[in-house]
PDB file of C-alpha atoms in Angstrom:
ATOM      1  CA  MET A  42       0.000   0.000   0.000  1.00  0.00           C
ATOM      2  CA  ALA A  43       1.334   3.471  -0.924  1.00  0.00           C
ATOM      3  CA  ASP A  44       2.278   5.963   1.747  1.00  0.00           C
ATOM      4  CA  THR A  45      -0.394   8.661   1.712  1.00  0.00           C
ATOM      5  CA  SER A  46       0.946  10.792   4.551  1.00  0.00           C
ATOM      6  CA  VAL A  47       1.553  14.440   3.755  1.00  0.00           C
ATOM      7  CA  PRO A  48       5.105  15.637   4.451  1.00  0.00           C
ATOM      8  CA  ALA A  49       5.427  18.199   7.224  1.00  0.00           C
ATOM      9  CA  GLY A  50       4.730  21.676   5.956  1.00  0.00           C
ATOM     10  CA  LEU A  51       2.797  20.641   2.858  1.00  0.00           C
ATOM     11  CA  GLU A  52      -0.628  20.372   4.464  1.00  0.00           C
ATOM     12  CA  LEU A  53      -3.271  22.605   2.907  1.00  0.00           C
ATOM     13  CA  ASP A  54      -5.741  24.748   4.828  1.00  0.00           C
ATOM     14  CA  PRO A  55      -9.358  24.180   3.738  1.00  0.00           C
ATOM     15  CA  GLU A  56     -10.213  27.632   5.137  1.00  0.00           C
ATOM     16  CA  ASP A  57      -7.590  29.357   2.944  1.00  0.00           C
ATOM     17  CA  PRO A  58      -9.344  31.113   0.045  1.00  0.00           C
ATOM     18  CA  ARG A  59      -6.378  30.573  -2.305  1.00  0.00           C
ATOM     19  CA  PRO A  60      -6.582  27.758  -4.849  1.00  0.00           C
ATOM     20  CA  PRO A  61      -4.859  24.519  -3.757  1.00  0.00           C
ATOM     21  CA  SER A  62      -2.047  24.849  -6.325  1.00  0.00           C
ATOM     22  CA  GLU A  63      -1.239  28.336  -5.003  1.00  0.00           C
ATOM     23  CA  GLN A  64      -1.314  27.102  -1.399  1.00  0.00           C
ATOM     24  CA  LEU A  65       1.037  24.255  -2.303  1.00  0.00           C
ATOM     25  CA  ARG A  66       3.459  26.623  -4.061  1.00  0.00           C
ATOM     26  CA  HIS A  67       3.409  28.889  -1.020  1.00  0.00           C
ATOM     27  CA  ARG A  68       4.010  25.963   1.377  1.00  0.00           C
ATOM     28  CA  VAL A  69       7.055  24.751  -0.572  1.00  0.00           C
ATOM     29  CA  GLN A  70       8.511  28.263  -0.792  1.00  0.00           C
ATOM     30  CA  GLN A  71       7.849  28.832   2.910  1.00  0.00           C
ATOM     31  CA  GLY A  72       9.421  25.464   3.789  1.00  0.00           C
ATOM     32  CA  ARG A  73      12.553  26.368   1.868  1.00  0.00           C
ATOM     33  CA  THR A  74      12.743  29.683   3.712  1.00  0.00           C
ATOM     34  CA  ASP A  75      12.043  28.398   7.236  1.00  0.00           C
ATOM     35  CA  GLY A  76      14.104  25.215   6.879  1.00  0.00           C
ATOM     36  CA  THR A  77      11.303  22.661   7.102  1.00  0.00           C
ATOM     37  CA  LEU A  78      12.094  21.770   3.464  1.00  0.00           C
ATOM     38  CA  PRO A  79      15.860  22.337   3.253  1.00  0.00           C
ATOM     39  CA  PRO A  80      17.693  22.331  -0.087  1.00  0.00           C
ATOM     40  CA  GLY A  81      18.002  18.824  -1.451  1.00  0.00           C
ATOM     41  CA  THR A  82      14.721  17.628   0.077  1.00  0.00           C
ATOM     42  CA  ARG A  83      12.970  15.219  -2.285  1.00  0.00           C
ATOM     43  CA  LEU A  84       9.320  16.099  -2.768  1.00  0.00           C
ATOM     44  CA  PRO A  85       6.731  13.331  -3.094  1.00  0.00           C
ATOM     45  CA  PRO A  86       5.840  12.256  -6.619  1.00  0.00           C
ATOM     46  CA  VAL A  87       2.915  14.174  -8.097  1.00  0.00           C
ATOM     47  CA  ARG A  88       0.392  11.342  -7.897  1.00  0.00           C
ATOM     48  CA  ARG A  89       1.337  10.380  -4.335  1.00  0.00           C
ATOM     49  CA  LEU A  90       1.074  13.954  -3.052  1.00  0.00           C
ATOM     50  CA  ALA A  91      -2.176  14.503  -4.946  1.00  0.00           C
ATOM     51  CA  GLU A  92      -3.659  11.402  -3.325  1.00  0.00           C
ATOM     52  CA  ALA A  93      -2.424  12.418   0.133  1.00  0.00           C
ATOM     53  CA  LEU A  94      -3.877  15.930  -0.215  1.00  0.00           C
ATOM     54  CA  GLY A  95      -7.082  14.815  -1.913  1.00  0.00           C
ATOM     55  CA  LEU A  96      -6.292  16.803  -5.057  1.00  0.00           C
ATOM     56  CA  ALA A  97      -6.219  16.085  -8.755  1.00  0.00           C
ATOM     57  CA  ALA A  98      -2.760  15.116 -10.023  1.00  0.00           C
ATOM     58  CA  GLY A  99      -2.961  18.018 -12.478  1.00  0.00           C
ATOM     59  CA  THR A 100      -3.249  20.487  -9.589  1.00  0.00           C
ATOM     60  CA  VAL A 101      -0.049  19.221  -7.978  1.00  0.00           C
ATOM     61  CA  ALA A 102       1.694  19.008 -11.373  1.00  0.00           C
ATOM     62  CA  LYS A 103       0.767  22.643 -12.044  1.00  0.00           C
ATOM     63  CA  ALA A 104       2.260  23.726  -8.695  1.00  0.00           C
ATOM     64  CA  TYR A 105       5.451  21.740  -9.363  1.00  0.00           C
ATOM     65  CA  ARG A 106       5.796  23.258 -12.873  1.00  0.00           C
ATOM     66  CA  GLU A 107       5.394  26.767 -11.495  1.00  0.00           C
ATOM     67  CA  LEU A 108       7.847  26.087  -8.650  1.00  0.00           C
ATOM     68  CA  GLU A 109      10.363  24.744 -11.152  1.00  0.00           C
ATOM     69  CA  ALA A 110       9.923  27.760 -13.430  1.00  0.00           C
ATOM     70  CA  ALA A 111      10.552  30.011 -10.420  1.00  0.00           C
ATOM     71  CA  GLY A 112      13.733  28.088  -9.529  1.00  0.00           C
ATOM     72  CA  VAL A 113      12.367  26.854  -6.198  1.00  0.00           C
ATOM     73  CA  ILE A 114      12.539  23.164  -7.129  1.00  0.00           C
ATOM     74  CA  GLU A 115      14.280  21.113  -9.779  1.00  0.00           C
ATOM     75  CA  THR A 116      13.079  17.940 -11.426  1.00  0.00           C
ATOM     76  CA  ARG A 117      15.641  15.245 -12.157  1.00  0.00           C
ATOM     77  CA  GLY A 118      13.688  12.916 -14.383  1.00  0.00           C
ATOM     78  CA  ARG A 119      12.825   9.625 -12.700  1.00  0.00           C
ATOM     79  CA  GLN A 120      14.731  10.652  -9.542  1.00  0.00           C
ATOM     80  CA  GLY A 121      11.975  13.120  -8.701  1.00  0.00           C
ATOM     81  CA  SER A 122      11.627  16.760  -7.710  1.00  0.00           C
ATOM     82  CA  PHE A 123      13.908  18.387  -5.170  1.00  0.00           C
ATOM     83  CA  VAL A 124      13.953  21.678  -3.279  1.00  0.00           C
ATOM     84  CA  ARG A 125      16.659  23.985  -4.589  1.00  0.00           C
ATOM     85  CA  ALA A 126      18.767  26.350  -2.549  1.00  0.00           C
ATOM     86  CA  ALA A 127      17.789  29.997  -2.346  1.00  0.00           C
ATOM     87  CA  ASP A 128      21.006  31.162  -4.028  1.00  0.00           C
ATOM     88  CA  ARG A 129      23.466  29.757  -6.554  1.00  0.00           C
ATOM     89  CA  THR A 130      26.328  29.344  -4.068  1.00  0.00           C
ATOM     90  CA  GLU A 131      24.208  27.261  -1.718  1.00  0.00           C
ATOM     91  CA  ASP A 132      22.833  25.300  -4.658  1.00  0.00           C
ATOM     92  CA  LEU A 133      26.372  24.424  -5.785  1.00  0.00           C
ATOM     93  CA  ALA A 134      27.277  23.428  -2.211  1.00  0.00           C
ATOM     94  CA  VAL A 135      24.233  21.130  -2.012  1.00  0.00           C
ATOM     95  CA  GLN A 136      25.250  19.498  -5.300  1.00  0.00           C
ATOM     96  CA  ALA A 137      28.830  19.003  -4.031  1.00  0.00           C
ATOM     97  CA  ALA A 138      27.502  17.540  -0.771  1.00  0.00           C
ATOM     98  CA  ARG A 139      25.267  15.156  -2.729  1.00  0.00           C
ATOM     99  CA  ARG A 140      28.244  13.965  -4.807  1.00  0.00           C
ATOM    100  CA  TYR A 141      30.337  13.517  -1.651  1.00  0.00           C
ATOM    101  CA  ALA A 142      27.576  11.572   0.088  1.00  0.00           C
ATOM    102  CA  THR A 143      27.220   9.267  -2.899  1.00  0.00           C
ATOM    103  CA  GLU A 144      30.979   8.709  -3.087  1.00  0.00           C
ATOM    104  CA  VAL A 145      31.481   7.934   0.624  1.00  0.00           C
ATOM    105  CA  ALA A 146      28.438   5.665   0.695  1.00  0.00           C
ATOM    106  CA  GLY A 147      29.992   3.729  -2.173  1.00  0.00           C
ATOM    107  CA  LEU A 148      33.181   3.407  -0.124  1.00  0.00           C
ATOM    108  CA  GLY A 149      31.211   1.963   2.770  1.00  0.00           C
ATOM    109  CA  LEU A 150      31.973   4.783   5.222  1.00  0.00           C
ATOM    110  CA  SER A 151      29.470   5.592   7.947  1.00  0.00           C
ATOM    111  CA  ALA A 152      27.771   8.978   7.880  1.00  0.00           C
ATOM    112  CA  GLU A 153      29.487   9.875  11.150  1.00  0.00           C
ATOM    113  CA  HIS A 154      32.951   9.103   9.781  1.00  0.00           C
ATOM    114  CA  ALA A 155      32.216  10.949   6.528  1.00  0.00           C
ATOM    115  CA  LEU A 156      31.135  14.022   8.510  1.00  0.00           C
ATOM    116  CA  GLU A 157      34.330  13.867  10.587  1.00  0.00           C
ATOM    117  CA  LEU A 158      36.411  13.781   7.405  1.00  0.00           C
ATOM    118  CA  VAL A 159      34.669  16.702   5.756  1.00  0.00           C
ATOM    119  CA  THR A 160      34.680  18.732   8.992  1.00  0.00           C
ATOM    120  CA  ALA A 161      38.441  18.244   9.284  1.00  0.00           C
ATOM    121  CA  GLN A 162      38.902  19.421   5.708  1.00  0.00           C
ATOM    122  CA  LEU A 163      36.735  22.476   6.217  1.00  0.00           C
ATOM    123  CA  ARG A 164      38.767  23.461   9.278  1.00  0.00           C
ATOM    124  CA  ARG A 165      42.114  23.231   7.440  1.00  0.00           C
ATOM    125  CA  PRO A 166      43.786  26.566   6.777  1.00  0.00           C
ATOM    126  CA  ARG A 167      43.471  27.646   3.183  1.00  0.00           C
TER     127      ARG A 167
END
């Protein structure tokens, strides 16, 4: 059975007069700003989120398209849609962190050890 829970911060307010797609766009933007949806967060697939929110898939797809056009999220094909950083520098750092995480996971290092290694490198004098 598919998970139909709504991720924290993406719940819609039935009393809000704005259309659901606008509410969803606002929630994602707000989550990026307040940290509840940090850069790199994978958003639920369109159909799953639509089912969880009780919306048509087209409504969620519209919100995702508009968020992508605004640079708030990025879609990576079959990998899904992800929250982007608020600025280019942070976005590049998130991409570098993602590559590092993939590399160290492939080496079999624990997350704790990988964090120790990167922390040591960041503290080195330049």
